[in-house]
Short mmCIF file of C-alpha atoms in Angstrom, two decimals:
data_model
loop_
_atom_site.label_atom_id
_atom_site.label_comp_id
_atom_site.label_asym_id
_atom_site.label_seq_id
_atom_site.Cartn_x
_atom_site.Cartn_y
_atom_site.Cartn_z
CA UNK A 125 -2.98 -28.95 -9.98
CA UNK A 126 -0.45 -25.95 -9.93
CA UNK A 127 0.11 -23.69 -7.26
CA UNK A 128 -1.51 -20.20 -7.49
CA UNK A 129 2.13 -18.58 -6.76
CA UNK A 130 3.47 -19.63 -10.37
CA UNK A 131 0.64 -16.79 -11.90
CA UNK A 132 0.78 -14.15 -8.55
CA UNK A 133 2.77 -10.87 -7.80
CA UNK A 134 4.14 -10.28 -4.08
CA UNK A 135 5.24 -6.81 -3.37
CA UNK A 136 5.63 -5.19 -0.27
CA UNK A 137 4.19 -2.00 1.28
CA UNK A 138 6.15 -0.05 3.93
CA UNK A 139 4.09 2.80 6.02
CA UNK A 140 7.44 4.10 7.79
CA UNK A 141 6.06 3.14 11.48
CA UNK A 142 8.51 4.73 13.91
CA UNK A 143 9.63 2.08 16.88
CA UNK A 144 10.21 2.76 20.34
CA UNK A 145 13.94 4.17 20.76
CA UNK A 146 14.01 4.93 17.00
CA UNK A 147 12.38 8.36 15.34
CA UNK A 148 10.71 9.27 12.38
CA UNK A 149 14.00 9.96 10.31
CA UNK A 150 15.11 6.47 11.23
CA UNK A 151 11.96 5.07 10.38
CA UNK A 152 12.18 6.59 7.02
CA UNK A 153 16.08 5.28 6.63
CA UNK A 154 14.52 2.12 7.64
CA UNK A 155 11.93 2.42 4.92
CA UNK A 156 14.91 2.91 2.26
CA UNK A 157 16.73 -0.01 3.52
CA UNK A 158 13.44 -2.22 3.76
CA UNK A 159 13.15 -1.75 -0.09
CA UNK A 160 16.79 -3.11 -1.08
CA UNK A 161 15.77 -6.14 0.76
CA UNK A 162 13.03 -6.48 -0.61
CA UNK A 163 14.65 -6.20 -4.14
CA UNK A 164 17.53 -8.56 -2.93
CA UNK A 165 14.55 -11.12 -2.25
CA UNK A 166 12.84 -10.50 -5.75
CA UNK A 167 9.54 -8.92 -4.81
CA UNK A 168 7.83 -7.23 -7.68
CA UNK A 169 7.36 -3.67 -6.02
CA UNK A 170 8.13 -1.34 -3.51
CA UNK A 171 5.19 1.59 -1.94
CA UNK A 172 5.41 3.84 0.36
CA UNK A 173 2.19 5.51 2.27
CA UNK A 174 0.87 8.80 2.84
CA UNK A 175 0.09 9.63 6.53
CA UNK A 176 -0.15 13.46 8.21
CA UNK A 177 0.08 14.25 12.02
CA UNK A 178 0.48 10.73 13.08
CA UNK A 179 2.53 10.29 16.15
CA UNK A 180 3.31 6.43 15.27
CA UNK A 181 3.93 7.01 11.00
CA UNK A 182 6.96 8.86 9.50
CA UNK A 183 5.72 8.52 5.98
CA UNK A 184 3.96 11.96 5.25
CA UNK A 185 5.47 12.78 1.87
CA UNK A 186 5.31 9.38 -0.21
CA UNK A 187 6.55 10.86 -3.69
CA UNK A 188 9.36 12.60 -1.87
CA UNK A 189 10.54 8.71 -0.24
CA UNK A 190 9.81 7.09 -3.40
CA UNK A 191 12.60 9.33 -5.13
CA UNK A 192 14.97 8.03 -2.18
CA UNK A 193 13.36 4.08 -2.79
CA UNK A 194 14.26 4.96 -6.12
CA UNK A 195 17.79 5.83 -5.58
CA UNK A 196 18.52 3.73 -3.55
CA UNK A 197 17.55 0.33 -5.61
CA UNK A 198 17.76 -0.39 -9.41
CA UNK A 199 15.11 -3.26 -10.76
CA UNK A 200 12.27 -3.02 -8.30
CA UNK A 201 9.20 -1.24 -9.02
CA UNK A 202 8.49 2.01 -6.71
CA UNK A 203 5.04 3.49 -5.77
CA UNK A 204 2.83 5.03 -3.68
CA UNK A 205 0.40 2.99 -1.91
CA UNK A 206 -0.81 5.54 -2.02
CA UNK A 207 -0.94 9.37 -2.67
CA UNK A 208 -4.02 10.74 -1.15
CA UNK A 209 -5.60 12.88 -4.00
CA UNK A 210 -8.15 14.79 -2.54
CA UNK A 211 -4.96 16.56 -0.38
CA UNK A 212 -3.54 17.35 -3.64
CA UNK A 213 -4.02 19.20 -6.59
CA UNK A 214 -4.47 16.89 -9.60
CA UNK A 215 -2.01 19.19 -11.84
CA UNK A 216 1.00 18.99 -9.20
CA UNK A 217 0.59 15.20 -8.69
CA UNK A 218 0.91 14.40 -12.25
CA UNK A 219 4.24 16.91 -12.15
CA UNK A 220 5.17 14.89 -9.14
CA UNK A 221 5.35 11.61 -10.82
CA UNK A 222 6.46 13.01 -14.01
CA UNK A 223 9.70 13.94 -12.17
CA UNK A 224 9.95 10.09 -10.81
CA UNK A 225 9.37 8.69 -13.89
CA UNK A 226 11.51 10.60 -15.69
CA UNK A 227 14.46 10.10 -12.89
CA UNK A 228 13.25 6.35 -12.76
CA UNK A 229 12.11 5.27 -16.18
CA UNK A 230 10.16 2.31 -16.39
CA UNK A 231 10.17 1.85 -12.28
CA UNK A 232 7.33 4.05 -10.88
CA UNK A 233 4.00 3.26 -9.95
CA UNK A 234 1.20 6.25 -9.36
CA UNK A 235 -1.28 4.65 -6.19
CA UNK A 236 -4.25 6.89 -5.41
CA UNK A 237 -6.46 6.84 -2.72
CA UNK A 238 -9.41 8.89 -1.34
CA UNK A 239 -9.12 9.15 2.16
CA UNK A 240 -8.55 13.04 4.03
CA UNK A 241 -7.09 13.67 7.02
CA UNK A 242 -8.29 11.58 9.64
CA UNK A 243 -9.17 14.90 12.63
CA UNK A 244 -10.73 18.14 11.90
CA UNK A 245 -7.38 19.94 12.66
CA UNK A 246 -5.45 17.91 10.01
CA UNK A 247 -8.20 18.89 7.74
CA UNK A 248 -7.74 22.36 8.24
CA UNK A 249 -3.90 22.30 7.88
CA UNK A 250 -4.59 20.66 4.95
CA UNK A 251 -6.98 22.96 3.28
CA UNK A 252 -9.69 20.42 3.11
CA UNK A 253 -12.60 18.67 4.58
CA UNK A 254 -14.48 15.59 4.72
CA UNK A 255 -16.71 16.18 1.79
CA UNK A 256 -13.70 16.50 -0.30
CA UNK A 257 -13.50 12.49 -0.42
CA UNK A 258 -15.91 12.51 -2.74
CA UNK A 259 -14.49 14.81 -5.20
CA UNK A 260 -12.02 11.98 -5.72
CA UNK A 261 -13.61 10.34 -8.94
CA UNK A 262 -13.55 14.12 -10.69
CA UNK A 263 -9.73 14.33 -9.33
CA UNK A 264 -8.68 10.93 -10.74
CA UNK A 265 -10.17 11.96 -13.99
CA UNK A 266 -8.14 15.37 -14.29
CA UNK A 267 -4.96 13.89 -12.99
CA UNK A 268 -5.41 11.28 -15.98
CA UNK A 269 -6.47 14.28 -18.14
CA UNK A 270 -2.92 15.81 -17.45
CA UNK A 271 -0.84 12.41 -17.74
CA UNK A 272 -1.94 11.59 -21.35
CA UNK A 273 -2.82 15.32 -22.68
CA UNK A 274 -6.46 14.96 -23.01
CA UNK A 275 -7.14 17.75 -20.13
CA UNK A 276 -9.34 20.93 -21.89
CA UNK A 277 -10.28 22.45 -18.19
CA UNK A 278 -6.68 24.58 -18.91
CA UNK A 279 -6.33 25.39 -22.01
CA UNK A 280 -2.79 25.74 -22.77
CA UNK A 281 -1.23 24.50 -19.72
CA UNK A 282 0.21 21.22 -19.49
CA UNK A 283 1.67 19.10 -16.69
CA UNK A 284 5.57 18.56 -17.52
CA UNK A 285 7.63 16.48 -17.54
CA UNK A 286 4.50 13.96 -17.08
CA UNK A 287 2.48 14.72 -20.30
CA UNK A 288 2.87 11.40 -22.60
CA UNK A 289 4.77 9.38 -19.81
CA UNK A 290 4.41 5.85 -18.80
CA UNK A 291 3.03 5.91 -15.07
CA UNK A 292 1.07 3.28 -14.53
CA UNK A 293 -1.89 4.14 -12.15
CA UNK A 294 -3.75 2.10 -9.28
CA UNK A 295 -7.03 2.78 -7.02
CA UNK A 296 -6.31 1.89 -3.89
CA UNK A 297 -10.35 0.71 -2.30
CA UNK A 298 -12.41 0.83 0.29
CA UNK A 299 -16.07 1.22 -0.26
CA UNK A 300 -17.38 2.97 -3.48
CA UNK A 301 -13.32 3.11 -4.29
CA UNK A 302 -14.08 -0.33 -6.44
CA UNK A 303 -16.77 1.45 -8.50
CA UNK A 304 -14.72 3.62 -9.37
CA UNK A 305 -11.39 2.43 -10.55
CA UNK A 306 -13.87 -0.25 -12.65
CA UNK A 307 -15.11 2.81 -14.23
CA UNK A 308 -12.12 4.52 -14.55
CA UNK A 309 -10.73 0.73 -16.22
CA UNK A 310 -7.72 1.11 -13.63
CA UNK A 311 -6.43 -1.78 -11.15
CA UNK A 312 -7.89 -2.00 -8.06
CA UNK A 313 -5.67 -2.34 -4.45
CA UNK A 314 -8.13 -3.81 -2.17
CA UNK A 315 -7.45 -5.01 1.45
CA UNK A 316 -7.43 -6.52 3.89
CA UNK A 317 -7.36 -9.99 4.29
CA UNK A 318 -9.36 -10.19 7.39
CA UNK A 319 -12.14 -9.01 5.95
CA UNK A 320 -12.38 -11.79 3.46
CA UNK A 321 -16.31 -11.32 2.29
CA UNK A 322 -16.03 -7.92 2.19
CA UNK A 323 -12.62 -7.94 0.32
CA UNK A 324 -14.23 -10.11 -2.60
CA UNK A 325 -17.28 -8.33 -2.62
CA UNK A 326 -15.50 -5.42 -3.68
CA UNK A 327 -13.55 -7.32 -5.81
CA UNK A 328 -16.85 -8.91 -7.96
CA UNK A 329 -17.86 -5.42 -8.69
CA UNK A 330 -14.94 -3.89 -10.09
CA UNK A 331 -14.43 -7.13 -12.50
CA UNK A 332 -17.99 -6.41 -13.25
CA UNK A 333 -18.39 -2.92 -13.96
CA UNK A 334 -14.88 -2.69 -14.96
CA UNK A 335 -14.77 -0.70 -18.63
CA UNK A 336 -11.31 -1.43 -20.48
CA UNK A 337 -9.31 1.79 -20.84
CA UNK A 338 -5.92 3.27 -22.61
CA UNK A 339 -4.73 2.76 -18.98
CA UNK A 340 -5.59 -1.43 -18.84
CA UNK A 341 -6.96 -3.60 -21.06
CA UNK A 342 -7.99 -6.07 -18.97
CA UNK A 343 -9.04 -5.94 -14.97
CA UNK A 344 -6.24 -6.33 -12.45
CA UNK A 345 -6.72 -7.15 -8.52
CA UNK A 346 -4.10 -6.51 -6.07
CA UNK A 347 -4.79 -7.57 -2.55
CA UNK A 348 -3.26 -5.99 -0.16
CA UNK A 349 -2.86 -7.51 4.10
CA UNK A 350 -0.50 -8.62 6.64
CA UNK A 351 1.80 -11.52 6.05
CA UNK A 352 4.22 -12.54 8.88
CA UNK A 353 5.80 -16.03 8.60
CA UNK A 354 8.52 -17.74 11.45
CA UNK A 355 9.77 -21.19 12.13
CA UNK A 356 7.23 -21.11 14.93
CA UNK A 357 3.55 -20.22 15.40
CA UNK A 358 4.44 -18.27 18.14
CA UNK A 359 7.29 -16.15 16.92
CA UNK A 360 4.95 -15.34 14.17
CA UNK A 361 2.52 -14.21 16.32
CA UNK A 362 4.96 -11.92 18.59
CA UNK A 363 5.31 -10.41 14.71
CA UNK A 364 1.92 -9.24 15.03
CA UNK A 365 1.62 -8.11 18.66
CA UNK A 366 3.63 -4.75 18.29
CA UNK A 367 1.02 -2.95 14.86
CA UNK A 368 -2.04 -5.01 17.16
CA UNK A 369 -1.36 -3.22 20.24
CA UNK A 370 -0.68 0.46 18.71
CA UNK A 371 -3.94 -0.38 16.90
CA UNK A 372 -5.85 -1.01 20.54
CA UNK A 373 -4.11 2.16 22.26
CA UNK A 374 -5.37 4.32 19.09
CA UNK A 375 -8.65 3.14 19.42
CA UNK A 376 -8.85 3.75 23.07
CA UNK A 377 -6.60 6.68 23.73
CA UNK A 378 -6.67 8.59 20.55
CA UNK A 379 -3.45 8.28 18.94
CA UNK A 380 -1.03 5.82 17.71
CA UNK A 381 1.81 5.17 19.84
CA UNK A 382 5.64 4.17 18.64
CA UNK A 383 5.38 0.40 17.80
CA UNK A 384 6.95 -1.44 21.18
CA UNK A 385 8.78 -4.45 21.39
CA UNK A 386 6.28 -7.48 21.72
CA UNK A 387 7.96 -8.66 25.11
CA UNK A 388 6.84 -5.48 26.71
CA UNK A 389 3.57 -5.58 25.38
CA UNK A 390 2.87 -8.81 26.26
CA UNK A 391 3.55 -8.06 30.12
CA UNK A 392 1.35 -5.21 30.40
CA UNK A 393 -2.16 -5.07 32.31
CA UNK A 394 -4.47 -3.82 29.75
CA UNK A 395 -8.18 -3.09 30.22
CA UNK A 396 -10.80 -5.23 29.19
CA UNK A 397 -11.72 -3.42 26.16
CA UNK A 398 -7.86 -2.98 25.39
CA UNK A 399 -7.61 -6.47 25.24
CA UNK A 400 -10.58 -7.48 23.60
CA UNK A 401 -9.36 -4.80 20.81
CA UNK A 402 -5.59 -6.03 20.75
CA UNK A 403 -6.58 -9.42 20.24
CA UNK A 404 -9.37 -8.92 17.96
CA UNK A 405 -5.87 -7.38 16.31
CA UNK A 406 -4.34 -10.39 16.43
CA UNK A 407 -7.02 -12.26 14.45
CA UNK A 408 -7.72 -12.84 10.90
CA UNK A 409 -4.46 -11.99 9.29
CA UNK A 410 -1.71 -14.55 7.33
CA UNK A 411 0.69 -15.80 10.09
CA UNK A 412 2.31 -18.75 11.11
CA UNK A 413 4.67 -21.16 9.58
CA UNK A 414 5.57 -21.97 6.33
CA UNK A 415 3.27 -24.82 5.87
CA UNK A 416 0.39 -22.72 7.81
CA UNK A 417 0.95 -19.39 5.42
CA UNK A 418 1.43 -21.02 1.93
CA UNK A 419 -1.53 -22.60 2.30
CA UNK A 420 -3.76 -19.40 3.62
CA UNK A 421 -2.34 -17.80 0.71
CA UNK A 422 -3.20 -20.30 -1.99
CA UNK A 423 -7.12 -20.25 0.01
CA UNK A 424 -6.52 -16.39 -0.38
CA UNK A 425 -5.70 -15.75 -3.76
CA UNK A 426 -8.01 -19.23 -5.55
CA UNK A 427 -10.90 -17.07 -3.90
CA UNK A 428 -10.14 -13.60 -4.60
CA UNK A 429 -8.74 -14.09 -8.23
CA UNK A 430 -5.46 -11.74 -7.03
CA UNK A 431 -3.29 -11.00 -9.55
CA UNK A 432 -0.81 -9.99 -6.80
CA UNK A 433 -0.39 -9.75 -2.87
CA UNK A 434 0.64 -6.52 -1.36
CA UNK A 435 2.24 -7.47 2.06
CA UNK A 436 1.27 -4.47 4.76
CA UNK A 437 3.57 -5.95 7.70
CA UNK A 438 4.93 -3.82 10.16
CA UNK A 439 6.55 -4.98 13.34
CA UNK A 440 8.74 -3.89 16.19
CA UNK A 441 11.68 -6.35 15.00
CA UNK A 442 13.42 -5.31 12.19
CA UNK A 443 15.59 -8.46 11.65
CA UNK A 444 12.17 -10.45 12.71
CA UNK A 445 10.26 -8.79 9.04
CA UNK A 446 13.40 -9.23 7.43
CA UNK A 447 13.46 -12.91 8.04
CA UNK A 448 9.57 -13.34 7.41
CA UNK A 449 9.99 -11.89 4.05
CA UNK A 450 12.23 -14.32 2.93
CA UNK A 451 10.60 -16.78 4.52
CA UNK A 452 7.52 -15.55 2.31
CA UNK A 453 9.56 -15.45 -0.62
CA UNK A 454 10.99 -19.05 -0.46
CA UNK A 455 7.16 -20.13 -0.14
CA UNK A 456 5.85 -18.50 -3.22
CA UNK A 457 9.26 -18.71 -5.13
CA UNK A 458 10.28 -15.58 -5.75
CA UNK A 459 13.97 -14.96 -7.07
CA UNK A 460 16.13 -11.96 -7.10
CA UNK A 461 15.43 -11.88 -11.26
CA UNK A 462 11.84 -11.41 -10.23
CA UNK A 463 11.78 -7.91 -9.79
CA UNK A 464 12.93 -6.74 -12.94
CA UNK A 465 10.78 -9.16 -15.19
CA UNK A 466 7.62 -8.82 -16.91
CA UNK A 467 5.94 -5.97 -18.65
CA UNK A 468 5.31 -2.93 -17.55
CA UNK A 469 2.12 -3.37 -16.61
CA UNK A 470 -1.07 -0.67 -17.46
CA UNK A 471 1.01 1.34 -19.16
CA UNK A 472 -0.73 4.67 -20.48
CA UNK A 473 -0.26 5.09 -24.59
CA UNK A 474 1.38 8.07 -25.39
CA UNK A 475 -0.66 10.76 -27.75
CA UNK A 476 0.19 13.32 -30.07
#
C-alpha cells in the first residue's frame, strides 16, 4: 500500500509570534526568512496571518508581508492564511491581491477568514463589531464579484489591477465557515488536528454540500495544525512548551505574552489551572520523532481525505523549527523542486 505523502501538499503557516528578547519587527524579518527555508526545503506554500492589538503577534498586515515573502523567494507559493474579510472592504481586498499577483504572477494565494477583532476596543478601532462575522458569506461573494468582473452592486467601477486575474481563493473554517466555502465551491482550510472529530465533521459537509464553481472544479481540503518533529520525544515536546504556555497565560491573564524559551517555562510555579491549561496545550498535536510523526500523519490525512497539511508551528527556538521542518520534509519527501511544481491550483477563468 502507498504512503499518503506521495498524493499530499505540506506548506507552512507563519503567524509572526514575537520571542522574548526579540520585537515585532524581528519577528516579521523572521517571518521573511522562515519562508526561504521553507522554499529551500520544497514546501508547497508560504501564509502569513492577520492579527490586531496582540501583544505576542507581529503579523497585523498579511498582504503587506506577503509582498516582502514574495520578494524575498522565487518558486514558493505566498498567501494569507488568512485576510480577515469582515475588517475589510471587499473592493480594496481584491485591489490588494491584484497588486500581488500582478508583482508575483502565478505565486499568490487569497485566504479568507471570518473572524473580527477578538475585544470590544479592537472592534471599535476597527470600525466593526461582532455581528459583522456574519456578513462574511455576502463579503466573499462581492470580493469574487470584483476578481472575475461579474460585480453589478457598482456599476462602472471595477477593482484593478485584479479584474480577470488568477488568485486562487481559500476559506479558512471554523463552524458554519465549511458551509460556506462548499457553497461558494472554494477549498476549505480547516484545523486543528487536536480536534480530530470535529475537524472531519466539518470536513464531510463541505465535500457534501460542496457545488463546483469557475473557482474549483472539484472539492479541496487543507488541514491545517501543529507539527514539531526532533531526534527525541522530548526535544519535540520542549518545541511545544513555549505557543502552550503563552496559550495558558492568555487564557488566565488576558493577553498573550512574548513566546519564552521552554527552559524557563518549564521551571516556573504555575497555578493549578495554569497548568492544567498549559498541558492540556501540550496534548493532541503531531510531535515526536520521525517514526512517531510520519505515522500520525498518514492516521491524519487516510481519515480526513487532506489534500494538503498546513503546518501552524511556532516555537521559542528558531534553529529548533528550522530543524523540525526538515525533519518533516525528509518524512513526507519533499524536495526543493517541490515548490514550483504542479498546477496552479483553483484558478479563476478569466471573462470578457
Amino acid at each position: 500500500m502507498s504512503s499518503p505523502f506521495a498524493s499530499t501538499r505540506f506548506s507552512f503557516l507563519d503567524r509572526s509570534r514575537t520571542r522574548e528578547g526579540y520585537d515585532g519587527p524581528q519577528a516579521l524579518r523572521d517571518t521573511v526568512a522562515l519562508a526561504g527555508t521553507a522554499e529551500a526545503l520544497g514546501y508547497h506554500r508560504f501564509w502569513v496571518s492577520e492579527h490586531h492589538s496582540v501583544p505576542g503577534v507581529a503579523g497585523s498586515a498579511p498582504t503587506v508581508l506577503a509582498a516582502a515573502v514574495a520578494a524575498a523567494t522565487s518558486t514558493i507559493r505566498v498567501g494569507t492564511g488568512g485576510v480577515m474579510l469582515p475588517n475589510h472592504q471587499p473592493f480594496v481586498v481584491a485591489e490588494q491581491f491584484g497588486v500581488l499577483a500582478s508583482l508575483f504572477p502565478g505565486r499568490i494565494d487569497m485566504g479568507l477568514g471570518r473572524s473580527v477583532g477578538f475585544t470590544d476596543g479592537i472592534r471599535r478601532a476597527l470600525g466593526r463589531d461582532k455581528e459583522d462575522a456574519g456578513a462574511f458569506a455576502g463579503q466573499l461573494a462581492e470580493l469574487l464579484g470584483w476578481l472575475d468582473g461579474t460585480q453589478q452592486v457598482h456599476p462602472q467601477v471595477h477593482a484593478r489591477p485584479a479584474e480577470g486575474l488568477r488568485v486562487p481563493p481559500y476559506v479558512l473554517a471554523t463552524g458554519e465557515g465549511a458551509a460556506i466555502a462548499a457553497a461558494a465551491g472554494l477549498p476549505l482550510v480547516v484545523g486543528d488536528l487536536r480536534g480530530r472529530e470535529k475537524l472531519i465533521r466539518a470536513v464531510e459537509e463541505y465535500r457534501a454540500g460542496f457545488r463546483p464553481s469557475v473557482w474549483a472544479r472539484d472539492p479541496y481540503v487543507i488541514v491545517a495544525g501543529t507539527v514539531a518533529v526532533a531526534g527525541t520525544e522530548g526535544e519535540a515536546r520542549r518545541l511545544l512548551v513555549p505557543e502552550a504556555w503563552s496559550m495558558a497565560y492568555a487564557r488566565t491573564h488576558g493577553s498573550f505574552p512574548p513566546l519564552a524559551p521552554a527552559g524557563r517555562i518549564e521551571a516556573l510555579a504555575m497555578t493549578r489551572k495554569e497548568r492544567e491549561l498549559f498541558e492540556g496545550g501540550l496534548g493532541g498535536h503531531l510531535a515526536g520523532t520521525e517514526g512517531r510523526v510520519a505515522s500520525g500523519l498518514e492516521q491524519a490525512i487516510e481519515r480526513t481525505g487532506a489534500d494538503e497539511v498546513l503546518v501552524t508551528t511556532s516555537t521559542y527556538d528558531r534553529e529548533a523549527l528550522v530543524d523540525s521542518m526538515g525533519r518533516l520534509a525528509r518524512i513526507v519527501g519533499l524536495g526543493p523542486a517541490s515548490a514550483a511544481v504542479g498546477v496552479a491550483e483553483q484558478e479563476v477563468v478569466p471573462r470578457g
